[in-house]
Coordinates of C-alpha atoms in Angstrom, one line a residue:
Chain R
X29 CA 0.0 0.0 0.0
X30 CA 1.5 2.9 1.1
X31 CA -0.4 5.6 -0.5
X32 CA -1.9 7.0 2.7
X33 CA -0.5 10.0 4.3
X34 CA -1.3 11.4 7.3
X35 CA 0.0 15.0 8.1
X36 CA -0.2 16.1 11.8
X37 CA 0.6 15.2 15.2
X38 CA -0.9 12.5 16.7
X39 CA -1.3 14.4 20.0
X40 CA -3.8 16.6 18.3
X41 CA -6.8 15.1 19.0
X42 CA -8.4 15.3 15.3
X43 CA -5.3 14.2 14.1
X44 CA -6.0 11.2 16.2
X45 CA -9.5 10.7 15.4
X46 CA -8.3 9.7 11.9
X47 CA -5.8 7.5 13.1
X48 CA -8.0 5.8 15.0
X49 CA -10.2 5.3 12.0
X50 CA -6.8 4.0 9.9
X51 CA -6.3 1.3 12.7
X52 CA -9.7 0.4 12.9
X53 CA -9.9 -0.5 8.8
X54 CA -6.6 -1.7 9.0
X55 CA -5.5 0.4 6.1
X56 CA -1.5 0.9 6.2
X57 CA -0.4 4.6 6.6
X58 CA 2.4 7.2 7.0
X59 CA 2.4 9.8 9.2
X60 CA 4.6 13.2 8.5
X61 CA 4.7 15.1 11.6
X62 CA 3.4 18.7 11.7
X63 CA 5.3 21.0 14.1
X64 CA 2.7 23.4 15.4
X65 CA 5.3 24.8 18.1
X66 CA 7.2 26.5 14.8
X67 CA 3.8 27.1 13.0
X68 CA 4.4 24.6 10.0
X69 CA 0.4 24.4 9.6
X70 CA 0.6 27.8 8.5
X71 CA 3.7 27.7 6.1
X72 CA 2.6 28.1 2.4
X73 CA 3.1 24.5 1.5
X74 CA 0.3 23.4 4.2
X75 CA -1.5 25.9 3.8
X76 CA -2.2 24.5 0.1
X77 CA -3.4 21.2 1.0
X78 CA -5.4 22.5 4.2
X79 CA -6.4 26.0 3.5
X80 CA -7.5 26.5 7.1
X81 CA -4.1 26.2 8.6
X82 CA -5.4 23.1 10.9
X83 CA -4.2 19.8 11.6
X84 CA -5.1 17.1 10.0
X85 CA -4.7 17.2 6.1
X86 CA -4.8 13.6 4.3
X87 CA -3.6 12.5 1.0
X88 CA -4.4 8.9 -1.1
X89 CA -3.0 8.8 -3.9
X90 CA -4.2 11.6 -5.7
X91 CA -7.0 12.4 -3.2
X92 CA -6.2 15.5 -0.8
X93 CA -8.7 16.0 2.1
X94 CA -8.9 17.6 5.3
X95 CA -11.4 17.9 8.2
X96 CA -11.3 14.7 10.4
X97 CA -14.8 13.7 9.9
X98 CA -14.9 13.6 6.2
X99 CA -11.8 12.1 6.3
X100 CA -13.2 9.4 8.3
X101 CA -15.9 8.9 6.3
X102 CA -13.7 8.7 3.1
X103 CA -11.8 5.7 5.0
X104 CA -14.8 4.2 5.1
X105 CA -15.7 4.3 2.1
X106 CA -13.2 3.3 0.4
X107 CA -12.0 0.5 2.6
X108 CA -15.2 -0.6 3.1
X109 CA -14.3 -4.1 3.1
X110 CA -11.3 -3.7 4.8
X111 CA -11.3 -4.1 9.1
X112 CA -14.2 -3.4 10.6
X113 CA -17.0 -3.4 8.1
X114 CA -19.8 -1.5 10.8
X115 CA -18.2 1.8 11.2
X116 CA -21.0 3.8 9.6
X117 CA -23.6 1.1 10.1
X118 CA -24.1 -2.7 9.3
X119 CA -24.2 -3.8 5.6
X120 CA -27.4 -4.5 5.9
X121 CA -28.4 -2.2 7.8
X122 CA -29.9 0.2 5.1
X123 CA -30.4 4.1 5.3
X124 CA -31.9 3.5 9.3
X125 CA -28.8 2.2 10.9
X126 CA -26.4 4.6 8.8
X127 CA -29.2 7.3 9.6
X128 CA -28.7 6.3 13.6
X129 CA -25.1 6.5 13.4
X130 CA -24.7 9.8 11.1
X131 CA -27.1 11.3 14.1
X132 CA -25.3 10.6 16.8
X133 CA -21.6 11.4 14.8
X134 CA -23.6 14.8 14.4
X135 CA -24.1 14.5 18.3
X136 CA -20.6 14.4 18.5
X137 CA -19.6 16.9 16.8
X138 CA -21.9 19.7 17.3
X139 CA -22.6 18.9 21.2
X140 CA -19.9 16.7 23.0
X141 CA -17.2 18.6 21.0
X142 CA -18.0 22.1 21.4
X143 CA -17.7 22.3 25.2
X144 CA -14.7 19.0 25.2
X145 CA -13.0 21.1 23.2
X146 CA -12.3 23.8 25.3
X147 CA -11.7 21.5 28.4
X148 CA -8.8 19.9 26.7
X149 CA -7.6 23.3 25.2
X150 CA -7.7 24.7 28.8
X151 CA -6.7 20.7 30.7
X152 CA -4.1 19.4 28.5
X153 CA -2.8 22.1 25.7
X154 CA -2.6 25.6 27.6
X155 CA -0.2 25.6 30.0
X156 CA 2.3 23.6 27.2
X157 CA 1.4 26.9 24.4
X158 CA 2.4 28.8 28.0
X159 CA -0.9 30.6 28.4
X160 CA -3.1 31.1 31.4
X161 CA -5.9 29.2 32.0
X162 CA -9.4 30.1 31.6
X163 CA -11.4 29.2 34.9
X164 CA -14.6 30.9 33.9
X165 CA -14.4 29.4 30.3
X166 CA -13.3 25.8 32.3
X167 CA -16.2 26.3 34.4
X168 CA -18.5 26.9 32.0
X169 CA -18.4 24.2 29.8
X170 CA -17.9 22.0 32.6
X171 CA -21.6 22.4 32.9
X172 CA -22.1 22.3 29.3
X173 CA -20.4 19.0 29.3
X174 CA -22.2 17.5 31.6
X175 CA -25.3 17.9 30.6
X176 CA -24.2 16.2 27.1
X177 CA -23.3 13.2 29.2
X178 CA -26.5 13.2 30.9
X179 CA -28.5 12.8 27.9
X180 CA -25.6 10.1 26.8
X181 CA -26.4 8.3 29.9
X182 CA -29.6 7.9 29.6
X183 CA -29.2 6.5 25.9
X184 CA -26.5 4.0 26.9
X185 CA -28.6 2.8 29.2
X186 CA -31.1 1.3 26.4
X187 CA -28.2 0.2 23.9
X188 CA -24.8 -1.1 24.0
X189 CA -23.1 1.7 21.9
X190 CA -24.3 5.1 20.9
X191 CA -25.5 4.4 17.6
X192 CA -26.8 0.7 18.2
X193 CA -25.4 -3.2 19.5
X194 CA -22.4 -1.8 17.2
X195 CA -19.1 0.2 17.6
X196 CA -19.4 2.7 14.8
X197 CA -17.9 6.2 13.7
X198 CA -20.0 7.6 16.0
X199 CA -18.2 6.4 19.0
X200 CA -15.1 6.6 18.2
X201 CA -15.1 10.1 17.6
X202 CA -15.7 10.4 20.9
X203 CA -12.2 9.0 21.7
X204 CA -9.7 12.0 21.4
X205 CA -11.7 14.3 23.6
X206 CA -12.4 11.9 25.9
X207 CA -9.1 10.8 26.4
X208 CA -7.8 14.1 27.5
X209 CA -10.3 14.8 29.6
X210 CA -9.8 11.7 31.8
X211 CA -6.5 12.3 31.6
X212 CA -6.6 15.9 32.5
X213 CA -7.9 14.9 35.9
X214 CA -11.7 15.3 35.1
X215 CA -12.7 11.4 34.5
X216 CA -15.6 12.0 37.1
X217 CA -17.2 13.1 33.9
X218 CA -17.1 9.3 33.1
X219 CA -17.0 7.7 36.4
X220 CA -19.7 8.9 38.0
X221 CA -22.1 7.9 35.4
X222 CA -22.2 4.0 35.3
X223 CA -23.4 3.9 31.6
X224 CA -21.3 6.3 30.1
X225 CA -18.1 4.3 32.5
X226 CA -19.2 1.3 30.9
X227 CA -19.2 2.9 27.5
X228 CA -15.9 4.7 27.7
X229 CA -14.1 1.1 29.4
X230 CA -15.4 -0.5 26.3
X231 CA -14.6 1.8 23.7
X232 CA -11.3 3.4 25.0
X233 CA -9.8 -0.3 25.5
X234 CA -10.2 -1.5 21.7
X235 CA -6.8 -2.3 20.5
X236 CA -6.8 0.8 17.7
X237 CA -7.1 3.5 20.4
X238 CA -4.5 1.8 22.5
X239 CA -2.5 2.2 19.5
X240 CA -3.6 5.5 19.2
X241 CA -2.4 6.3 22.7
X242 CA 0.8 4.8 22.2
X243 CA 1.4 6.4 19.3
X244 CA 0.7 10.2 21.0
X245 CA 3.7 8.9 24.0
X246 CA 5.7 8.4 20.8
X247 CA 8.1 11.8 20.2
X248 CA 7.6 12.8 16.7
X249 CA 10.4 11.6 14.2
Chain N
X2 CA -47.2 8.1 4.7
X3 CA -45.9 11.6 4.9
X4 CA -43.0 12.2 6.9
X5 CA -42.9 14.9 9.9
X6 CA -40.5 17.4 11.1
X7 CA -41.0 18.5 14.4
X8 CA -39.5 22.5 14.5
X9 CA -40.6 25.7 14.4
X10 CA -40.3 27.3 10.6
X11 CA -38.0 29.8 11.6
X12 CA -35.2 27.5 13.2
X13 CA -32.2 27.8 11.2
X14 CA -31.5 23.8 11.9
X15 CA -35.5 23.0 10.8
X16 CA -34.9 25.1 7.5
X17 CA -32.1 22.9 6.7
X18 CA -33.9 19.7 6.6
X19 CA -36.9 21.7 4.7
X20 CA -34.9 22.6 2.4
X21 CA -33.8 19.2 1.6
X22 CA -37.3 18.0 1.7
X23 CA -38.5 20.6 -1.1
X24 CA -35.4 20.3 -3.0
X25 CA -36.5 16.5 -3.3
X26 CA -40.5 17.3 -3.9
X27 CA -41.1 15.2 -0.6
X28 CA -44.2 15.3 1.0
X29 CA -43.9 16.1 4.5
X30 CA -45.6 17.9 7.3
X31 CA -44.3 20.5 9.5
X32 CA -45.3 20.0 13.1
X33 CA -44.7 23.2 15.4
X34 CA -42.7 23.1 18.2
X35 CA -43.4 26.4 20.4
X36 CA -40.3 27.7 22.3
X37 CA -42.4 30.4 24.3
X38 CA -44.0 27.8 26.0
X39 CA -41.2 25.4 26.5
X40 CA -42.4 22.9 24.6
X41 CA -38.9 21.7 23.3
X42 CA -38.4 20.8 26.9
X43 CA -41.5 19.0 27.7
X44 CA -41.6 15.1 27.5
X45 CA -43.1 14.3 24.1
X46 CA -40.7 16.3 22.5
X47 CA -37.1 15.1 24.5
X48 CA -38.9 11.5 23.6
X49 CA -38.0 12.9 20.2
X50 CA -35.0 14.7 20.4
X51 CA -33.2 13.9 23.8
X52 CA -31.0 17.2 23.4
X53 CA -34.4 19.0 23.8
X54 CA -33.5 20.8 20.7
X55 CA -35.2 21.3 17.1
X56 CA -36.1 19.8 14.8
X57 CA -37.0 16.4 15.1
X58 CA -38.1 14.0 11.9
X59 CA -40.2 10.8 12.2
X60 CA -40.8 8.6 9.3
X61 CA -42.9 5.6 10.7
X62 CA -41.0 4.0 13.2
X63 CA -37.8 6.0 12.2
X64 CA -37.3 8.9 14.8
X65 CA -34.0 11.1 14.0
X66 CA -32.3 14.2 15.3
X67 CA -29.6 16.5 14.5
X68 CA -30.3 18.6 11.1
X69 CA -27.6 17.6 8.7
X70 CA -28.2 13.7 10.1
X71 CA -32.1 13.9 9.1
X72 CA -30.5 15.7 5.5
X73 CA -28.6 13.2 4.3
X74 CA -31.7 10.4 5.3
X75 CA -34.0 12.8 3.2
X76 CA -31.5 13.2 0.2
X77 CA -31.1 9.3 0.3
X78 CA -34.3 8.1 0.8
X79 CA -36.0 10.6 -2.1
X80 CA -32.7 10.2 -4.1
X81 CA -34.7 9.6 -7.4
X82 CA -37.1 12.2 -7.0
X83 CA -34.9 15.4 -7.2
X84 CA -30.8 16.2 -8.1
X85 CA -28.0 14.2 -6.3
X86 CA -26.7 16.7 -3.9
X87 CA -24.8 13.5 -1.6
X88 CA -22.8 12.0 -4.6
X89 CA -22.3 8.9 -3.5
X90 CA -22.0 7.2 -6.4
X91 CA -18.5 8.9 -6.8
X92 CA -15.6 8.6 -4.0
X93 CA -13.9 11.6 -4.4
X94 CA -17.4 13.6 -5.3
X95 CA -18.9 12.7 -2.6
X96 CA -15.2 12.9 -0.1
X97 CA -15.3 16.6 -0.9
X98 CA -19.5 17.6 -0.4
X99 CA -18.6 15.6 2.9
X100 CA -15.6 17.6 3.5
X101 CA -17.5 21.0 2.5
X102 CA -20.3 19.9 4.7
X103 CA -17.7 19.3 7.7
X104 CA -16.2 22.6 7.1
X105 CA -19.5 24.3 7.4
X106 CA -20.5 22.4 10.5
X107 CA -17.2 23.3 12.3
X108 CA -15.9 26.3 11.1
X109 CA -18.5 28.4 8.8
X110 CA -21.6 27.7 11.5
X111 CA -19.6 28.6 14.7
X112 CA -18.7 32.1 13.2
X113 CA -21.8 32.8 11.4
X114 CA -24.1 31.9 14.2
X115 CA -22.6 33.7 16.6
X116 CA -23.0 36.6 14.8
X117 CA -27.5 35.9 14.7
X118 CA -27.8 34.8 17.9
X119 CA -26.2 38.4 19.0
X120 CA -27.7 40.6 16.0
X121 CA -31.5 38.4 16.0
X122 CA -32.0 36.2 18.8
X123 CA -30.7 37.9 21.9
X124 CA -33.0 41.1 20.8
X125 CA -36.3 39.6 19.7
X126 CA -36.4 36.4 22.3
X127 CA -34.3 38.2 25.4
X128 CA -35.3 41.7 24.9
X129 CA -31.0 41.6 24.9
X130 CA -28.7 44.2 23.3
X131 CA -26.2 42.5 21.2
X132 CA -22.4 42.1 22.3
X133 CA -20.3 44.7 20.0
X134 CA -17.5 42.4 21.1
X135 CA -18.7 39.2 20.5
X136 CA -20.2 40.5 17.0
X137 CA -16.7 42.3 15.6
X138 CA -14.7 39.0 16.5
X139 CA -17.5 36.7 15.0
X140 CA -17.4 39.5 12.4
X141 CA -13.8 39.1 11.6
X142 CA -13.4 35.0 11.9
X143 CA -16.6 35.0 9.5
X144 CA -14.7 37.1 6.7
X145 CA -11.4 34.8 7.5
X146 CA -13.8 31.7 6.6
X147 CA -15.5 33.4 3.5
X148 CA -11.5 34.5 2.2
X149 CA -10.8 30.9 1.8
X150 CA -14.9 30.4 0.1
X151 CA -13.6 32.6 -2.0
X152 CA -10.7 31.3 -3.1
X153 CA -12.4 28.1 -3.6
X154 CA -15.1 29.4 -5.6
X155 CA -13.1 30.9 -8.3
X156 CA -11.5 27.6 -8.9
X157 CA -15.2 25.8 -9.1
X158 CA -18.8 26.6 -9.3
X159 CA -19.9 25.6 -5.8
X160 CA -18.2 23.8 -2.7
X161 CA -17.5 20.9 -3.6
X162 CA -16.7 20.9 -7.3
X163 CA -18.8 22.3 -10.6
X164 CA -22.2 20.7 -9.3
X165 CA -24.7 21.8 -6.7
X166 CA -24.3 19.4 -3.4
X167 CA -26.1 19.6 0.2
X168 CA -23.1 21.5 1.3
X169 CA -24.0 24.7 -0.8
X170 CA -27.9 24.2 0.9
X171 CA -26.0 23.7 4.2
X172 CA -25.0 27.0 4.4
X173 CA -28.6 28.8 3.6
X174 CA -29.9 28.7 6.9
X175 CA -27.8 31.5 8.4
X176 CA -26.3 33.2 5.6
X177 CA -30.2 34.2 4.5
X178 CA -30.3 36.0 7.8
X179 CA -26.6 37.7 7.9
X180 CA -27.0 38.6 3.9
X181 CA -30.5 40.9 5.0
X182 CA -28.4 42.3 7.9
X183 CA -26.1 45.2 8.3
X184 CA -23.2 42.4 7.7
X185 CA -24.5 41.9 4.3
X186 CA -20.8 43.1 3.4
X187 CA -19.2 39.9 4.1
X188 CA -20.8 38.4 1.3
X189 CA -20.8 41.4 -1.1
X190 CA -17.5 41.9 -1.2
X191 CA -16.4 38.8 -2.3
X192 CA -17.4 38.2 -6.3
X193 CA -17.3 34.7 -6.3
X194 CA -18.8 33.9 -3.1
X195 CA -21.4 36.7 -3.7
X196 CA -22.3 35.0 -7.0
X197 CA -22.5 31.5 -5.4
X198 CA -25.1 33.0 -3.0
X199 CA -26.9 34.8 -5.4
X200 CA -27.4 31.3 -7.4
X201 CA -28.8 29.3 -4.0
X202 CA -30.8 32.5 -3.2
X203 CA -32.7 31.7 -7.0
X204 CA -33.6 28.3 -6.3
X205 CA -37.2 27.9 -5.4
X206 CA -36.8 25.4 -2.5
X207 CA -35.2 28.4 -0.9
X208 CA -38.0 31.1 -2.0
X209 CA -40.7 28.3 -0.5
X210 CA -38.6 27.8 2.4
X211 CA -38.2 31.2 3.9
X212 CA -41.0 33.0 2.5
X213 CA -42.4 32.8 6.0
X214 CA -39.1 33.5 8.0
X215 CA -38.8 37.1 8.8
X216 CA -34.8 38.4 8.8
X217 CA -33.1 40.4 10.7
X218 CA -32.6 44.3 9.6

């Protein structure tokens, strides 16, 4: 193979949501590092293949793409029969279970991201990019936040994964943001909801986002 | 059996999916969901939309939330009754109307509806006065956005290549508000995207659509 490119660091948490994605269709990749310390994702070169000046951007062969999600999607796609075959819903399935899992990937990214976002800006990035933390904006989304994850713990409560019986897209977009928020020192987001615990143990312990993790310990080549 | 969006007609997120629905010649019906008396709060309705947001869309035992979600259902489901704005018969067409659709969802939305919920919302709904600040920095990260639209755009047609896709319609919700406001400048100053509005202004779904949604002056 060898024709998939990943440019970004994989401590950047859509960087790693596409990552995870690779793992989990088992589709062979490289990974150039992006060194936002010295602002390479705003050099002239990236800016042509990401026009936003944010990390990720993605190339197959001679496919260039950016945005995580549609990136994800495109995996998908073109993989389909590669790894796991559910990620945006069974095969046979049909429009309802994609529909289920495209609603809660929406979910994800217009009301668990939003306020995550922040947290791990203000948890895990902040202090590195040596500026001050934000405890009104921390506080705020804290609530934010957990009032996502009381509407997600009622829903796990009825079914196994967000979208269905199935790890799908939807879940594991979940991952980045969730990971730094446990390991920012807030996993009494997670704990103290038994669902959402259950949930997060189940889909934070498949073998791709172990990878994942592993490869955000790494230092960049 | 006719499908039903739950929503009231002036919800930017409800418009989205109605648009879909007329661009498609579905037949649906339009169930109103009133805010004033916090009905997108009350049982029934979280039964439907656990977010307690709007809209909502049932089609027989099929109940969906989140706007673009319900979208791509509708442009799937009524695929052979109107144009293919999803694409996904082609990888790559349909890798860039989902990466225009992404790019609206995470970057285009966050500026441009910051910006109505100061100018429109906060005014009419909280008897507010809008945030100067909060405007001019929407304001500015808005025209950041629309500088790289336009860049785009004078390479191809629309978004996501030389054809019409749901990630042009994505972007009517708001922009019909912020194009009748005092902001209208954001879009008038740039030829190409100014063009590429004026051509998803003309389509009728989008006359049907907001004839009843009043903007913001």
């Amino acid at each position: 193979m060898g024709s998939v490119t990943v440019y970004g660091p994989p401590i950047s948490p859509a960087v790693s949501r596409v990552l995870a994605c690779l793992l989990e269709k088992d589709v062979v990749f490289n990974l150039v590092n992006i060194d936002m310390s010295k602002a390479q994702h705003k050099s002239p070169d990236f800016l042509k293949i990401q026009p936003f000046g944010q990390v990720p951007a993605f190339q197959d062969e001679h496919t260039t793409l950016f945005e995580s999600r549609a990136i994800c999607r495109y995996i998908c796609d073109k993989y389909a029969d590669r790894g796991n075959r559910s990620l945006l819903g069974r095969r046979g399935g049909g429009l309802v279970e994609r529909a289920h899992v495209e609603q809660w990937l929406e979910a994800e990214g217009q009301s668990f991201n939003p306020p995550s976002s922040t947290l791990v800006f203000q948890l895990a990035f902040a202090r590195q990019m040596g500026l001050p933390q934000d405890p009104a904006a921390i506080l705020l989304n804290e609530g934010k936040l957990a009032k996502v994850l009381d509407v997600y713990e009622r829903r796990l409560q009825e079914s196994r994964f967000l979208a269905g019986d199935e790890f799908s897209l939807a879940d594991l977009s979940h991952l980045p943001n969730g990971h730094y928020i446990r390991a920012g020192g807030k996993e009494e987001f997670f704990t103290s909801r038994k669902h959402v615990a259950r949930w997060w143990e189940d889909i934070s312990m498949r073998p791709s986002w172990r990878k994942v993790v592993e490869m955000q310990r790494t230092p960049p080549a | 059996m006719a499908v039903k969006v739950y929503g009231p007609a002036i919800s930017t997120a409800t418009v989205r999916v109605l648009l879909c629905l007329e661009e498609m010649g579905a037949q649906y019906e339009l169930v109103p969901i009133d805010y004033s008396t916090g009905e997108h709060k009350s049982p029934p309705h979280l039964a439907r939309n656990p977010f307690g947001q709007v809209p909502a869309f049932e089609d027989g035992d099929l109940m969906l939330f989140e706007s673009r979600a319900i979208s791509r259902y509708v442009l799937r489901k009524y695929k052979s009754s109107g144009p293919d704005l999803l694409r996904e018969g082609s990888l790559e067409e349909s890798a860039m109307v989902d990466l225009w659709l992404e790019v609206e969802a995470q970057q285009y939305d966050k500026a441009i509806s910051a910006i109505y919920i100061e100018i429109a919302i906060k005014p009419v709904y909280f008897g507010g006065v809008p945030d100067e600040k909060v405007v001019a920095e929407s304001v500015e990260k808005l025209g950041k956005v629309l500088d790289v639209y336009e860049a785009r755009l004078s390479k191809s047609k629309y978004l996501a290549g030389d054809f019409l896709s749901f990630a042009d319609l994505s972007h009517i919700p708001y922009t019909h508000h912020i194009v009748a406001s005092p902001h209208a400048s954001l879009f008038e100053s740039r030829p190409h995207v100014k063009a590429w509005w004026e051509s998803l202004a003309s389509r009728p779904a989008y006359k049907k659509v907001t004839a009843g949604t009043p903007t913001s002056k």
